[in-house]
Coordinates of N, CA and C in Angstrom, one line a residue:
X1 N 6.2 -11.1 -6.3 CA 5.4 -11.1 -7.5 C 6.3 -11.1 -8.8
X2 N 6.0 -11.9 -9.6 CA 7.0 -12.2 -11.0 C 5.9 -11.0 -12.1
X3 N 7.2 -10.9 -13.1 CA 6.6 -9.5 -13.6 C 7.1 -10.1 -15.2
X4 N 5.8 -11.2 -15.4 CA 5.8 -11.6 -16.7 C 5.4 -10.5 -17.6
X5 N 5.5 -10.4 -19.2 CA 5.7 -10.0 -19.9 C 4.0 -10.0 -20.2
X6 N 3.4 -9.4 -19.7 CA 1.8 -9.9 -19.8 C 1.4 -8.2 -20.3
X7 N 0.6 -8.2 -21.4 CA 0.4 -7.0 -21.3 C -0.7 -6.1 -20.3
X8 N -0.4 -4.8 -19.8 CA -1.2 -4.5 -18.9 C -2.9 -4.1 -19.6
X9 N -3.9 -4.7 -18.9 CA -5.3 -4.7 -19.8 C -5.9 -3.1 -19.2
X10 N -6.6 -2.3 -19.9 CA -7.3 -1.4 -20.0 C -8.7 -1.3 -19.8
X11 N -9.0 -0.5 -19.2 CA -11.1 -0.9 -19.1 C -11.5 0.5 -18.7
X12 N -11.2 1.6 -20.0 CA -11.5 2.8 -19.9 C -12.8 3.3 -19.1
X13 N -13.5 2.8 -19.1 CA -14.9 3.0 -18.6 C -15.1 3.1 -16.8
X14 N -14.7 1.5 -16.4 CA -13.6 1.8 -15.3 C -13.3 2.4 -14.5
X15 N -11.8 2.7 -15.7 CA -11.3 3.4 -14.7 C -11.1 5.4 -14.7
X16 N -12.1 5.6 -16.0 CA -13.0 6.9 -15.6 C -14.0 7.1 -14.6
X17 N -15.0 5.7 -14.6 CA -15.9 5.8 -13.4 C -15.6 6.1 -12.2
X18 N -13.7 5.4 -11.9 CA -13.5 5.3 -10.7 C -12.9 6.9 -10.3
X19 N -12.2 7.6 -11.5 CA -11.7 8.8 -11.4 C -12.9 9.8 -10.9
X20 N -14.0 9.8 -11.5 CA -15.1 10.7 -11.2 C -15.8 10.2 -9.8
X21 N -15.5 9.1 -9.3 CA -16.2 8.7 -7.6 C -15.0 9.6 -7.3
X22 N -13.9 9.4 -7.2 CA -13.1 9.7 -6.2 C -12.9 11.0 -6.0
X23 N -13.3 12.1 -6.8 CA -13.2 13.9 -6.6 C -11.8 13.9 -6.2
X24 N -11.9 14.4 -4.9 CA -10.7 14.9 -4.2 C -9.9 13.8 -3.7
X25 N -10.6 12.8 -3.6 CA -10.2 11.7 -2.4 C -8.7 11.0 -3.0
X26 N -7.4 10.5 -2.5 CA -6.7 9.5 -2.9 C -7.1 8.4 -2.7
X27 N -6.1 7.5 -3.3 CA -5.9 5.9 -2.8 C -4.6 6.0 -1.9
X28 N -5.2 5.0 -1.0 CA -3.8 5.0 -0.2 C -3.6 3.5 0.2
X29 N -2.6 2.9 -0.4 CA -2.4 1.7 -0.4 C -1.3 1.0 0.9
X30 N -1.8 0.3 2.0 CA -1.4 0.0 3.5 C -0.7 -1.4 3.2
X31 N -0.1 -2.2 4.1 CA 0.2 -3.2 4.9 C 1.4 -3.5 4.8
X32 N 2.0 -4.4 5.2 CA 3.7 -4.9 6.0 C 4.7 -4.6 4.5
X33 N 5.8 -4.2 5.1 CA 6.9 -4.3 4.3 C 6.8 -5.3 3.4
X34 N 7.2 -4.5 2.0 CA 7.5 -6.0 1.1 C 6.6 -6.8 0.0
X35 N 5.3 -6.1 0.5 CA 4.1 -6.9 0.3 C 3.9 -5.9 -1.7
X36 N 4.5 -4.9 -2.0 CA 4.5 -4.4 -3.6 C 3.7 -2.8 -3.2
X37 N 3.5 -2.1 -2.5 CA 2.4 -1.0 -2.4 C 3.3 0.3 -3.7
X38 N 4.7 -0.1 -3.6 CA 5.5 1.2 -4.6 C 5.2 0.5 -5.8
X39 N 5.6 -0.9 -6.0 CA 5.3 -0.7 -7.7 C 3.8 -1.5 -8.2
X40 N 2.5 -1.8 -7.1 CA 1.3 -1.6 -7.5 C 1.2 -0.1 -7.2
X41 N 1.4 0.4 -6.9 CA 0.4 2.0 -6.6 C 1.4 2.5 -7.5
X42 N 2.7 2.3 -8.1 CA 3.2 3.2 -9.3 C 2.0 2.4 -10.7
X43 N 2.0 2.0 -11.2 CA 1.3 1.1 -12.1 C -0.6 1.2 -11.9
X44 N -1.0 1.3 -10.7 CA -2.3 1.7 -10.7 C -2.5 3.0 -10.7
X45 N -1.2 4.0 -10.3 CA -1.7 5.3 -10.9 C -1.6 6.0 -12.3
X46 N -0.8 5.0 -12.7 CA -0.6 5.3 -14.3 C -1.6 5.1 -14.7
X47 N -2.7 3.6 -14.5 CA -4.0 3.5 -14.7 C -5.1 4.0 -14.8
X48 N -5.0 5.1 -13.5 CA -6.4 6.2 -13.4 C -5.4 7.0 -13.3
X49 N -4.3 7.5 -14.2 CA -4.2 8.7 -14.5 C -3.9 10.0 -13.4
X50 N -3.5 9.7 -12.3 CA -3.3 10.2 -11.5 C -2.0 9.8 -11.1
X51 N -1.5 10.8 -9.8 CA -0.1 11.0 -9.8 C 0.4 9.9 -8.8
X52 N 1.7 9.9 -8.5 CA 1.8 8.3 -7.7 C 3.1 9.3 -6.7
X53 N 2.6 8.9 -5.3 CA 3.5 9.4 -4.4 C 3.4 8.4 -3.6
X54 N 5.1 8.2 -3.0 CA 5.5 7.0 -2.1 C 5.9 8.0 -0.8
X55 N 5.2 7.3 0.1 CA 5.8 8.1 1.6 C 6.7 8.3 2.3
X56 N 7.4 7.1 2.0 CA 9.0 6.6 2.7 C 9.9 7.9 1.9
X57 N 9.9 7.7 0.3 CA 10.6 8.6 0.1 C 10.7 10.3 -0.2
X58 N 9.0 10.3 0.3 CA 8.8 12.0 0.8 C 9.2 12.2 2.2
X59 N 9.7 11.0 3.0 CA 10.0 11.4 4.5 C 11.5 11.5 4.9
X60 N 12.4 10.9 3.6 CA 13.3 10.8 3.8 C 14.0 12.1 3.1
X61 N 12.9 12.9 2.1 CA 13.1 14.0 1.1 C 13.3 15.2 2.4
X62 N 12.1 15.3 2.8 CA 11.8 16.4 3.7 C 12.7 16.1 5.3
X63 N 13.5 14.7 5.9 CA 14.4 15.1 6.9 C 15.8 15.2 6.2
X64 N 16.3 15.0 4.8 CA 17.3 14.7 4.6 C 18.3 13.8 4.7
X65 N 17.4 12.6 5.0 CA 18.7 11.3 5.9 C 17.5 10.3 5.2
X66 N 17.8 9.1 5.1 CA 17.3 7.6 4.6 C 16.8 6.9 6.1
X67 N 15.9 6.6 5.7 CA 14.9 5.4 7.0 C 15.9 5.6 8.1
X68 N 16.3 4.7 7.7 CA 17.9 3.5 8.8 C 18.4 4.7 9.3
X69 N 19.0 5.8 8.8 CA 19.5 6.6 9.3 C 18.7 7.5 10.2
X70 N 17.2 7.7 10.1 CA 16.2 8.7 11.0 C 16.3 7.5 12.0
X71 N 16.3 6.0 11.7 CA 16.0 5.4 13.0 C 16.9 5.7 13.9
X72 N 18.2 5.2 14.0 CA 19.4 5.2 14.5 C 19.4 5.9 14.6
X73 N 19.2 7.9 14.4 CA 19.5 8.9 15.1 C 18.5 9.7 15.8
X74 N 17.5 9.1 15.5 CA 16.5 10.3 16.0 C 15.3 9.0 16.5
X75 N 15.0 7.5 16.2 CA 14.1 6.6 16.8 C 13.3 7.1 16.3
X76 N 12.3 5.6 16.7 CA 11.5 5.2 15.4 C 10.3 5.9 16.1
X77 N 10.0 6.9 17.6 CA 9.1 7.7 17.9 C 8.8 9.4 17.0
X78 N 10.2 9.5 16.4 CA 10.6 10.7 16.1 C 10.6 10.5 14.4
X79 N 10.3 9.3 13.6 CA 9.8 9.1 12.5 C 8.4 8.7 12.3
X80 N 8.4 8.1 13.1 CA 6.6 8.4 12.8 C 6.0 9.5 13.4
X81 N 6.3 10.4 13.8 CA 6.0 11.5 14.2 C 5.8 12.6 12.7
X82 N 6.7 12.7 12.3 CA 7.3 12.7 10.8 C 6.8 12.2 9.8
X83 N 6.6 11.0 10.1 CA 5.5 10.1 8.6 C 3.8 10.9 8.9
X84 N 3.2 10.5 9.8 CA 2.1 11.3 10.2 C 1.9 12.5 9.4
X85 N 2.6 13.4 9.4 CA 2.5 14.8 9.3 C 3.0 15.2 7.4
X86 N 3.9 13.9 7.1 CA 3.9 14.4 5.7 C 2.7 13.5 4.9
X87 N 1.7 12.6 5.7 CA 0.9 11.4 4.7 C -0.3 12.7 5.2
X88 N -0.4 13.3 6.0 CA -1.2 14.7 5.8 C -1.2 15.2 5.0
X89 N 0.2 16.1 4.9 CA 0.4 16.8 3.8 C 0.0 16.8 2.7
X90 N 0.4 15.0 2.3 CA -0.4 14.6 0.9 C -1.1 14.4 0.5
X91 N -2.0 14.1 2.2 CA -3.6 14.0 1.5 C -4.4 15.4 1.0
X92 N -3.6 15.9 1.7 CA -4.4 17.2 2.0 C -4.2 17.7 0.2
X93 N -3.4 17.4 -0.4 CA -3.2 17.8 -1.4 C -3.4 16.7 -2.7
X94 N -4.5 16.2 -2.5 CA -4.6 15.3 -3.8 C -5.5 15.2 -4.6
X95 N -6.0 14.8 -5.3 CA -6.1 13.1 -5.3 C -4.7 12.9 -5.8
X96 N -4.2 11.7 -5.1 CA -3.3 10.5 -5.9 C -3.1 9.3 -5.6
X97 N -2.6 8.6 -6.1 CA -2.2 7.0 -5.5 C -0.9 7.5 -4.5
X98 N -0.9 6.9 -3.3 CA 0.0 6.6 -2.0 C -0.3 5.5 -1.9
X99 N 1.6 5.0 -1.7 CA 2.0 3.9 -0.7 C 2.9 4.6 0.4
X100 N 1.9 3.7 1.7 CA 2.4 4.1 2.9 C 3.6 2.9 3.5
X101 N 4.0 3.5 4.2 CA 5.5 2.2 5.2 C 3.9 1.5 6.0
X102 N 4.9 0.4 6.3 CA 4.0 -0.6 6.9 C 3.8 -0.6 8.1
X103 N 4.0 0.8 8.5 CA 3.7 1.0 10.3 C 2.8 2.2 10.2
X104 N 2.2 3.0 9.3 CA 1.5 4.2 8.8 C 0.3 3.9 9.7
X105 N -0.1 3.3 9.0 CA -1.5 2.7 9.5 C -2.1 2.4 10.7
X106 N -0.9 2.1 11.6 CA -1.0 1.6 12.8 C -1.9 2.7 14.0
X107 N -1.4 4.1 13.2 CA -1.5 5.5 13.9 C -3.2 5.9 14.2
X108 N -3.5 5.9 14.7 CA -5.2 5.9 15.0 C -5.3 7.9 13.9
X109 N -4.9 8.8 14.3 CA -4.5 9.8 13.7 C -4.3 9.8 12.0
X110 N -3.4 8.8 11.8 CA -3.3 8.0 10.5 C -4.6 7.8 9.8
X111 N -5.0 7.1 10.6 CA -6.3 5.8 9.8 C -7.2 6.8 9.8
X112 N -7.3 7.7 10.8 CA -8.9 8.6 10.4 C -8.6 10.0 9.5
X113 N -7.3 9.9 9.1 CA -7.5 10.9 7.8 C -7.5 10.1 6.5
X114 N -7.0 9.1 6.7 CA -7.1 8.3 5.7 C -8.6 8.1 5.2
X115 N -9.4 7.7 5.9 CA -10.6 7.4 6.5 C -11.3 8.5 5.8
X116 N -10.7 9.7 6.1 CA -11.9 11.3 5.7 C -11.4 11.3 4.1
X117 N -10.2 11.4 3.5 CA -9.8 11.7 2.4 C -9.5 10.8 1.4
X118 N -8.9 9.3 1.8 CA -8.9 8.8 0.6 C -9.5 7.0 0.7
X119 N -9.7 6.3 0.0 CA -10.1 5.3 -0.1 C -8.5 3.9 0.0
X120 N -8.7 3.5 1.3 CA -7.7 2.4 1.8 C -7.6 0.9 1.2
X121 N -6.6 0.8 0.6 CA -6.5 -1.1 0.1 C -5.5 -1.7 0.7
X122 N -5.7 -2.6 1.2 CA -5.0 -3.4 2.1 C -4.3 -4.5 1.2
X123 N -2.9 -4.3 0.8 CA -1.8 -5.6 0.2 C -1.7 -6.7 1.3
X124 N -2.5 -7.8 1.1 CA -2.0 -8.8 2.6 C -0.9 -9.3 1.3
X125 N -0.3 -10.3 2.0 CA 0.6 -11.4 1.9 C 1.0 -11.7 3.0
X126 N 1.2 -13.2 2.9 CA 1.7 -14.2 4.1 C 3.4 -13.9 4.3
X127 N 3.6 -14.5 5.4 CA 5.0 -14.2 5.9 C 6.0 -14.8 5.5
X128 N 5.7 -16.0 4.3 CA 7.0 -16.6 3.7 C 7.0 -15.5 2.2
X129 N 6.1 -14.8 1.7 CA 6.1 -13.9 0.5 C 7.0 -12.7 1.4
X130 N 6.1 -12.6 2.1 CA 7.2 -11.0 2.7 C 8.5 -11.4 3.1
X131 N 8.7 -12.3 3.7 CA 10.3 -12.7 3.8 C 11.4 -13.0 2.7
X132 N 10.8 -13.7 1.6 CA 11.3 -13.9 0.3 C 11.7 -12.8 -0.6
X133 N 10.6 -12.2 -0.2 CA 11.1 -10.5 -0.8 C 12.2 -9.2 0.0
X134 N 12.1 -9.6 1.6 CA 12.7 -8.4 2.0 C 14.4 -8.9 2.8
X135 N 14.4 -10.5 2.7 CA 15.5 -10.5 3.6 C 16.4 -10.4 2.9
X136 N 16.6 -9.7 1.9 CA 18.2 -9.7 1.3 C 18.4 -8.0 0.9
X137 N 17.0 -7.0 1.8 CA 17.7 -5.3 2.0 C 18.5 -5.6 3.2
X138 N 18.9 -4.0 3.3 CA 19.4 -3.8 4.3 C 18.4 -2.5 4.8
X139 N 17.4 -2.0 3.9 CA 17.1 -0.3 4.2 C 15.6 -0.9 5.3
X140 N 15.6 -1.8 5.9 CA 14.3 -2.4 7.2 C 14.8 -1.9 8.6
X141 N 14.6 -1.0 9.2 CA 15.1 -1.1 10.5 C 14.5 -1.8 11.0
X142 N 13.7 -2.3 10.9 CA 12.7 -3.2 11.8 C 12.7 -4.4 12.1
X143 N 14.1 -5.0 10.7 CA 14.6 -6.4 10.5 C 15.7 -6.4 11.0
X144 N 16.2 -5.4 11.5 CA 17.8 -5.7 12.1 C 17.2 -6.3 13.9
X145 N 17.2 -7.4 13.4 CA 16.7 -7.9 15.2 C 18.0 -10.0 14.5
X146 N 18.0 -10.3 15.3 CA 18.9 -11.3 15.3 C 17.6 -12.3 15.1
X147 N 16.2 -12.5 15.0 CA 15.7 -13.0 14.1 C 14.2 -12.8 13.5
X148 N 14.9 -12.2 12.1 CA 13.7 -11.4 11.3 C 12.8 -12.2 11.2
X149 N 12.5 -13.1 10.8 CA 11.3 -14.1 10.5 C 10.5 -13.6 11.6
X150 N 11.2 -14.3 12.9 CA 10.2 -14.2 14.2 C 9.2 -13.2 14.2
X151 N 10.2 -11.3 13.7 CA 10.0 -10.2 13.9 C 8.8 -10.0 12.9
X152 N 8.8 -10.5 11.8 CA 7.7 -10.7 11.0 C 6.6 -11.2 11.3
X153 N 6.5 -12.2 11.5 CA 5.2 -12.8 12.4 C 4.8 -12.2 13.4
X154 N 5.5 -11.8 14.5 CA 4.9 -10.5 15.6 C 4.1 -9.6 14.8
X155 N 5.2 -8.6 14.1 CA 4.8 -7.8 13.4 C 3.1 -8.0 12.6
X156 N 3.0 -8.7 11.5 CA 1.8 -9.4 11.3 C 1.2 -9.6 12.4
X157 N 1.2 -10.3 13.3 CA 0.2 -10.7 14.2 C -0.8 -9.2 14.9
X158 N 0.2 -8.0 15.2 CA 0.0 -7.1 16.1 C -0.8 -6.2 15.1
X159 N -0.4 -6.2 13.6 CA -1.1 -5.1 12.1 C -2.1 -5.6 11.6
X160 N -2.3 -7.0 11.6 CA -3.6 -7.6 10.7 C -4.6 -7.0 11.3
X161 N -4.9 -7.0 12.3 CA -6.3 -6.7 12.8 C -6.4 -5.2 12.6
X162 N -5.8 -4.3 12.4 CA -5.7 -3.5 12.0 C -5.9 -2.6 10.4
X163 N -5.0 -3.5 9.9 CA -5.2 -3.1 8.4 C -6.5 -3.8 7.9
X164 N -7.0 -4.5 8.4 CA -8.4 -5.5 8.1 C -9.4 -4.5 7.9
X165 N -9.1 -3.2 9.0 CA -10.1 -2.1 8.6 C -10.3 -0.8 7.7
X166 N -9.2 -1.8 6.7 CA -9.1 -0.7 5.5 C -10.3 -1.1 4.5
X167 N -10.4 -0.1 3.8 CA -11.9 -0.3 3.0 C -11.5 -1.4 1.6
X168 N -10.7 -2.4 1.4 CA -10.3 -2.9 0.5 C -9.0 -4.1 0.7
X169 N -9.2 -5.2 0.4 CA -8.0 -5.9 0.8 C -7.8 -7.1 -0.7
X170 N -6.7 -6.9 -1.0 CA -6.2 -7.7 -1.9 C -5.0 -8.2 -1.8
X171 N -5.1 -9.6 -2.5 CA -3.9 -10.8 -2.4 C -2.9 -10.1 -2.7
X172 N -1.5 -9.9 -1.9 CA -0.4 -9.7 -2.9 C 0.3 -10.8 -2.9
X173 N 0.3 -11.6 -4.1 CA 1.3 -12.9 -3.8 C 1.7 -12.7 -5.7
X174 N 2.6 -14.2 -5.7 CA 3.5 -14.1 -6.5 C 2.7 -14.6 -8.3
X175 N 2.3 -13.5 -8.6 CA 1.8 -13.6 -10.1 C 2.2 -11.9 -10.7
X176 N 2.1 -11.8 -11.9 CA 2.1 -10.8 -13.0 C 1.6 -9.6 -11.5
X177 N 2.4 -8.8 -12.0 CA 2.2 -7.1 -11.0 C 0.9 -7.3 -11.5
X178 N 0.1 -6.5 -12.9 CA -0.4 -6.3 -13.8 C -1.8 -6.7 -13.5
X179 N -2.1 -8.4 -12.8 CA -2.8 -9.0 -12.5 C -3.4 -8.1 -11.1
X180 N -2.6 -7.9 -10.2 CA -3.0 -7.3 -9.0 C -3.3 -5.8 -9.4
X181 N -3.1 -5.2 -10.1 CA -3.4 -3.6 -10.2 C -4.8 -4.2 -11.0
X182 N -4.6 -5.1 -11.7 CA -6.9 -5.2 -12.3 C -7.2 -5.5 -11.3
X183 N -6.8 -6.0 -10.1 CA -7.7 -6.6 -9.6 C -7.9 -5.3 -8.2
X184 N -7.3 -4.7 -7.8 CA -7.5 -3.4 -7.6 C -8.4 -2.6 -8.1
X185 N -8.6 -2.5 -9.7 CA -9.3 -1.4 -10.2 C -10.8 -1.7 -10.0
X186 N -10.6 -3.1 -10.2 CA -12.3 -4.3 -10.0 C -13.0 -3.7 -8.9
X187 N -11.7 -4.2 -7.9 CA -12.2 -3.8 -6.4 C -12.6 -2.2 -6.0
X188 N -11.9 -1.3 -6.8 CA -12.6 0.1 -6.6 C -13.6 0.3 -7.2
X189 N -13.9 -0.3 -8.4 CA -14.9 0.2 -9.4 C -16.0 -0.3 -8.5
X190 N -16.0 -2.0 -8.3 CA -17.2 -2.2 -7.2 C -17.6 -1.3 -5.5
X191 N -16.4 -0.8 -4.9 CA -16.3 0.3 -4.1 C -17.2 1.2 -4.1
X192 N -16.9 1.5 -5.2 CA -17.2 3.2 -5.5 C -18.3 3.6 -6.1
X193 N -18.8 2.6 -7.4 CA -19.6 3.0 -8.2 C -20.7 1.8 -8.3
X194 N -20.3 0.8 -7.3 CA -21.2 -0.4 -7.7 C -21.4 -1.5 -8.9
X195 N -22.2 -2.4 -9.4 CA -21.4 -3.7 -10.3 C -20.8 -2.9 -11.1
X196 N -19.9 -3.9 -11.5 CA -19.5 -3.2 -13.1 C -20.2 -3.6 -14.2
X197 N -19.7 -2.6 -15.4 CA -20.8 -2.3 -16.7 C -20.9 -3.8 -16.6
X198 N -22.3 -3.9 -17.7 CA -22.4 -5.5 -17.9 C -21.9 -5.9 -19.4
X199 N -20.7 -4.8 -20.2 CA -20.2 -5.5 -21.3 C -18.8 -5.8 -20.6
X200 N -18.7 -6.0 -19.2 CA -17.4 -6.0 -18.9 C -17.4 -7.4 -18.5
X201 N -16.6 -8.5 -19.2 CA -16.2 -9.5 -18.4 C -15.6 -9.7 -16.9
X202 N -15.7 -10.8 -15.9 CA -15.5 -10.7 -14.8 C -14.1 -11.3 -14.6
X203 N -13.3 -11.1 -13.7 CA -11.8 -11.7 -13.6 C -11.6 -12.9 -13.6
X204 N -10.2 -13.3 -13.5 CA -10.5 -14.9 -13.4 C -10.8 -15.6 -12.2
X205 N -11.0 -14.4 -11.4 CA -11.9 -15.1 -9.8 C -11.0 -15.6 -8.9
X206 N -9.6 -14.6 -9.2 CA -8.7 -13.9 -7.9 C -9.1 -12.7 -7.2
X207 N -9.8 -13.0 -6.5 CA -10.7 -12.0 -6.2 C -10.4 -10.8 -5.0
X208 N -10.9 -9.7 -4.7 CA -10.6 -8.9 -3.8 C -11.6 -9.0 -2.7
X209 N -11.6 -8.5 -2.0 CA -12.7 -8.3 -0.8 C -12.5 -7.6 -0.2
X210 N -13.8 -7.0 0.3 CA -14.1 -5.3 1.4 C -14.2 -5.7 2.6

């Protein structure tokens, strides 16, 4: 996503409506590495005013070691064990905006507290956006395979049908961040509270879907 100089648009009404559906509940923003869930979910919680917590780096807070390092020493059974139990934590303690790692979701345990507590949006993007974006970290264990591409496409193949049953799915591809957090707020407002006001013009028909 290119992060033109566009200013970010406001629609008070919104995104108070959306604050008062949600009570207790978070957002928890799902799907594959790479796809923007840290800096849309930092930017849409600034939006509704709520707090913005990223999971990767509450899991890496609470074992004291970075991804790559829990993988390689402890495997990737013994971190999602670990992710599970802190995206609890958070829900149990919210409302906020969360972005989960791109294997969160996968967790049936996962999806149905998600499911009880907070409202799910699914970031798709295609496998040449996620590759454009992630092949030049190093912090993927998932990419260290002798060929990431392929590993991406598996990966996709095995999670779409999966994240498809999050209550919200929106394009992540390459325009203004700015653009995708409205089009988030669209897609909750219609969620949650049903059409929007009628002094509210409609987007430019990049649209979201449930």
């Amino acid at each position: 996503m290119s992060d033109a100089a566009v200013p970010a648009p406001t629609h008070p009404t919104l995104e108070a409506d959306i604050a008062a559906a949600l009570g207790t509940r978070s957002i928890v923003l799902v799907g594959m590495m790479g796809v923007g869930k840290s800096t849309i979910g930092r930017r849409l919680a600034a939006r509704l005013k709520l707090p913005f917590t990223d999971a990767d780096t509450e899991i890496e807070a609470a074992a004291d070691m970075t991804i790559p390092e829990i993988f390689e020493s402890k495997g990737e059974p013994y971190f999602r064990d670990g992710e599970a139990r802190v995206i609890a934590r958070i829900l149990g303690n919210g409302p906020v905006v969360l972005a989960t790692g791109g294997g969160a979701f996968m967790r049936e345990e996962t999806r149905n507290r998600i499911r009880d507590r907070a409202i799910s949006i699914w970031l798709k993007a295609d496998s040449d956006i996620i590759m454009r974006r992630v092949r030049r970290r190093a912090d993927r264990p998932l990419l260290h395979t002798p060929d990431p591409e392929a590993t991406v496409n598996r990966l996709l193949s095995e999670r779409e049908p999966v994240y498809r049953t999050a209550d919200l799915t929106i394009a992540s591809r390459d325009v203004p961040h700015d653009r995708i957090v409205e089009e988030c707020i669209e897609a909750l407002h219609a969620h949650l509270c049903g059409a929007r006001p009628a002094d509210e013009p409609p987007s430019d028909g990049l649209n979201a879907t449930s």
